[in-house]
PDB file of C-alpha atoms in Angstrom:
ATOM      1  CA  MET C  14      40.550 121.636  -3.523  1.00 59.00           C
ATOM      2  CA  THR C  15      37.175 120.052  -2.885  1.00 75.00           C
ATOM      3  CA  GLY C  16      35.974 120.105   0.709  1.00 89.00           C
ATOM      4  CA  VAL C  17      37.435 121.609   3.850  1.00 95.00           C
ATOM      5  CA  ASP C  18      41.218 121.633   4.191  1.00 97.00           C
ATOM      6  CA  PRO C  19      41.939 118.437   6.175  1.00 97.00           C
ATOM      7  CA  GLY C  20      44.282 120.369   8.479  1.00 97.00           C
ATOM      8  CA  ARG C  21      41.290 122.394   9.699  1.00 98.00           C
ATOM      9  CA  LEU C  22      39.237 119.325  10.678  1.00 97.00           C
ATOM     10  CA  ASP C  23      39.306 118.059  14.244  1.00 97.00           C
ATOM     11  CA  ASP C  24      40.160 114.381  14.785  1.00 96.00           C
ATOM     12  CA  GLN C  25      36.531 113.253  14.857  1.00 97.00           C
ATOM     13  CA  GLN C  26      35.665 115.147  11.662  1.00 97.00           C
ATOM     14  CA  LEU C  27      38.754 113.767   9.924  1.00 97.00           C
ATOM     15  CA  MET C  28      37.807 110.183  10.819  1.00 97.00           C
ATOM     16  CA  LYS C  29      34.257 110.747   9.576  1.00 97.00           C
ATOM     17  CA  GLU C  30      35.573 112.148   6.274  1.00 97.00           C
ATOM     18  CA  LEU C  31      37.942 109.185   5.902  1.00 97.00           C
ATOM     19  CA  GLU C  32      35.179 106.669   6.611  1.00 97.00           C
ATOM     20  CA  THR C  33      32.900 108.346   4.078  1.00 97.00           C
ATOM     21  CA  ILE C  34      35.484 108.522   1.314  1.00 97.00           C
ATOM     22  CA  HIS C  35      36.527 104.904   1.820  1.00 97.00           C
ATOM     23  CA  ARG C  36      32.881 103.794   1.804  1.00 97.00           C
ATOM     24  CA  THR C  37      32.232 105.554  -1.526  1.00 97.00           C
ATOM     25  CA  ARG C  38      35.506 104.515  -3.181  1.00 96.00           C
ATOM     26  CA  HIS C  39      34.286 101.379  -4.953  1.00 96.00           C
ATOM     27  CA  ASP C  40      31.281 103.051  -6.592  1.00 96.00           C
ATOM     28  CA  THR C  41      33.409 105.981  -7.715  1.00 96.00           C
ATOM     29  CA  LEU C  42      35.922 103.626  -9.288  1.00 95.00           C
ATOM     30  CA  LEU C  43      33.266 101.556 -11.050  1.00 96.00           C
ATOM     31  CA  TYR C  44      30.752 104.210 -12.063  1.00 97.00           C
ATOM     32  CA  GLY C  45      32.311 107.671 -11.708  1.00 97.00           C
ATOM     33  CA  SER C  46      33.614 109.806 -14.541  1.00 97.00           C
ATOM     34  CA  ASN C  47      37.350 110.289 -14.957  1.00 97.00           C
ATOM     35  CA  ASP C  48      36.991 113.734 -13.357  1.00 97.00           C
ATOM     36  CA  ALA C  49      35.098 112.263 -10.399  1.00 97.00           C
ATOM     37  CA  LEU C  50      37.725 109.582  -9.921  1.00 97.00           C
ATOM     38  CA  ARG C  51      40.534 112.138 -10.121  1.00 97.00           C
ATOM     39  CA  ALA C  52      38.831 114.350  -7.526  1.00 96.00           C
ATOM     40  CA  HIS C  53      38.208 111.319  -5.311  1.00 97.00           C
ATOM     41  CA  ASN C  54      41.887 110.302  -5.557  1.00 97.00           C
ATOM     42  CA  GLU C  55      43.064 113.796  -4.668  1.00 97.00           C
ATOM     43  CA  ARG C  56      40.710 114.150  -1.709  1.00 97.00           C
ATOM     44  CA  MET C  57      41.542 110.690  -0.395  1.00 97.00           C
ATOM     45  CA  ALA C  58      45.272 111.461  -0.584  1.00 97.00           C
ATOM     46  CA  GLN C  59      44.748 114.737   1.293  1.00 97.00           C
ATOM     47  CA  LEU C  60      42.696 113.114   4.060  1.00 98.00           C
ATOM     48  CA  GLU C  61      44.978 110.098   4.427  1.00 97.00           C
ATOM     49  CA  GLY C  62      48.038 112.338   4.426  1.00 97.00           C
ATOM     50  CA  GLU C  63      46.598 114.419   7.243  1.00 97.00           C
ATOM     51  CA  TYR C  64      45.704 111.287   9.227  1.00 96.00           C
ATOM     52  CA  LEU C  65      49.252 109.956   8.854  1.00 96.00           C
ATOM     53  CA  ARG C  66      50.728 113.336   9.782  1.00 97.00           C
ATOM     54  CA  ARG C  67      48.693 113.377  13.002  1.00 96.00           C
ATOM     55  CA  ASN C  68      49.346 109.726  13.827  1.00 95.00           C
ATOM     56  CA  PRO C  69      52.955 108.960  12.903  1.00 93.00           C
ATOM     57  CA  ARG C  70      53.140 106.191  15.519  1.00 91.00           C
ATOM     58  CA  ARG C  71      49.773 104.642  14.722  1.00 89.00           C
ATOM     59  CA  PHE C  72      49.150 100.983  15.526  1.00 89.00           C
ATOM     60  CA  VAL C  73      50.293  98.628  12.764  1.00 88.00           C
ATOM     61  CA  ALA C  74      49.052  95.059  13.131  1.00 88.00           C
ATOM     62  CA  ALA C  75      51.809  92.531  12.496  1.00 87.00           C
ATOM     63  CA  SER C  76      49.378  90.638  10.270  1.00 86.00           C
ATOM     64  CA  ARG C  77      49.161  93.689   7.953  1.00 83.00           C
ATOM     65  CA  THR C  78      52.866  93.691   7.089  1.00 85.00           C
ATOM     66  CA  ARG C  79      54.556  91.626   4.378  1.00 85.00           C
ATOM     67  CA  ASP C  80      56.097  89.295   6.945  1.00 84.00           C
ATOM     68  CA  GLY C  81      52.759  88.915   8.699  1.00 81.00           C
ATOM     69  CA  ALA C  82      51.012  88.125   5.421  1.00 78.00           C
ATOM     70  CA  ARG C  83      53.661  85.497   4.644  1.00 80.00           C
ATOM     71  CA  ASP C  84      53.227  83.965   8.096  1.00 80.00           C
ATOM     72  CA  ARG C  85      49.459  83.942   7.639  1.00 76.00           C
ATOM     73  CA  ALA C  86      49.772  82.292   4.226  1.00 77.00           C
ATOM     74  CA  THR C  87      51.979  79.511   5.566  1.00 80.00           C
ATOM     75  CA  ALA C  88      49.784  78.990   8.633  1.00 77.00           C
ATOM     76  CA  GLY C  89      46.527  79.141   6.667  1.00 64.00           C
ATOM     77  CA  ASP C  90      45.109  81.824   8.986  1.00 55.00           C
ATOM     78  CA  GLY C  91      43.105  84.920   8.159  1.00 53.00           C
ATOM     79  CA  PRO C  92      43.821  88.453   9.456  1.00 53.00           C
ATOM     80  CA  THR C  93      44.303  88.359  13.212  1.00 50.00           C
ATOM     81  CA  GLY C  94      44.712  91.968  14.313  1.00 49.00           C
ATOM     82  CA  ASP C  95      47.742  90.829  16.302  1.00 47.00           C
ATOM     83  CA  ARG C  96      48.262  93.008  19.372  1.00 49.00           C
ATOM     84  CA  ARG C  97      51.062  91.068  21.060  1.00 51.00           C
ATOM     85  CA  ASP C  98      53.224  94.190  21.019  1.00 53.00           C
ATOM     86  CA  GLY C  99      50.957  95.772  23.651  1.00 54.00           C
ATOM     87  CA  ARG C 100      50.021  98.813  21.551  1.00 58.00           C
ATOM     88  CA  THR C 101      46.442  99.917  21.089  1.00 57.00           C
ATOM     89  CA  PRO C 102      45.054 100.776  17.660  1.00 58.00           C
ATOM     90  CA  VAL C 103      44.132 104.360  16.782  1.00 58.00           C
ATOM     91  CA  GLY C 104      40.700 105.746  15.962  1.00 58.00           C
ATOM     92  CA  LYS C 105      37.403 104.098  16.750  1.00 55.00           C
ATOM     93  CA  TRP C 106      39.274 100.876  17.617  1.00 52.00           C
ATOM     94  CA  GLY C 107      41.010 102.403  20.597  1.00 55.00           C
ATOM     95  CA  PRO C 108      42.712 105.474  21.974  1.00 54.00           C
ATOM     96  CA  GLY C 109      46.165 104.861  20.477  1.00 51.00           C
ATOM     97  CA  ASP C 110      48.426 107.916  20.290  1.00 49.00           C
ATOM     98  CA  LYS C 111      46.157 110.706  19.085  1.00 47.00           C
ATOM     99  CA  GLY C 112      48.644 113.350  20.064  1.00 47.00           C
ATOM    100  CA  ALA C 113      46.743 114.502  23.132  1.00 46.00           C
ATOM    101  CA  GLY C 114      48.391 117.515  24.612  1.00 46.00           C
ATOM    102  CA  ARG C 115      50.496 118.199  21.536  1.00 46.00           C
ATOM    103  CA  GLU C 116      49.954 121.146  19.291  1.00 49.00           C
ATOM    104  CA  ARG C 117      49.605 120.389  15.607  1.00 48.00           C
ATOM    105  CA  THR C 118      51.991 122.061  13.238  1.00 50.00           C
ATOM    106  CA  PRO C 119      50.900 123.112   9.760  1.00 48.00           C
TER     107      PRO C 119
END
């Protein structure tokens, strides 16, 4: 494995790692070697898997689902970040359900 085991990162470190790997994704795809792309894929899967494990009830915008995309296409609208369900997004967009007070399990 390249990098620190995602399970050992705190929430802030994990988000920083995710932001970095997503920011570098396009260049790796276009200009990286096959080995670099493979390593990038593996690391991204590890980090995203850890994020999803920690945030199983993360905010999902209605506009980011298939039905929401269909509604948007018929209405001619762009992404809305619909929050009519009253939930707050996770991460830098809001507190969400970060699992405060819960112990993480390996």
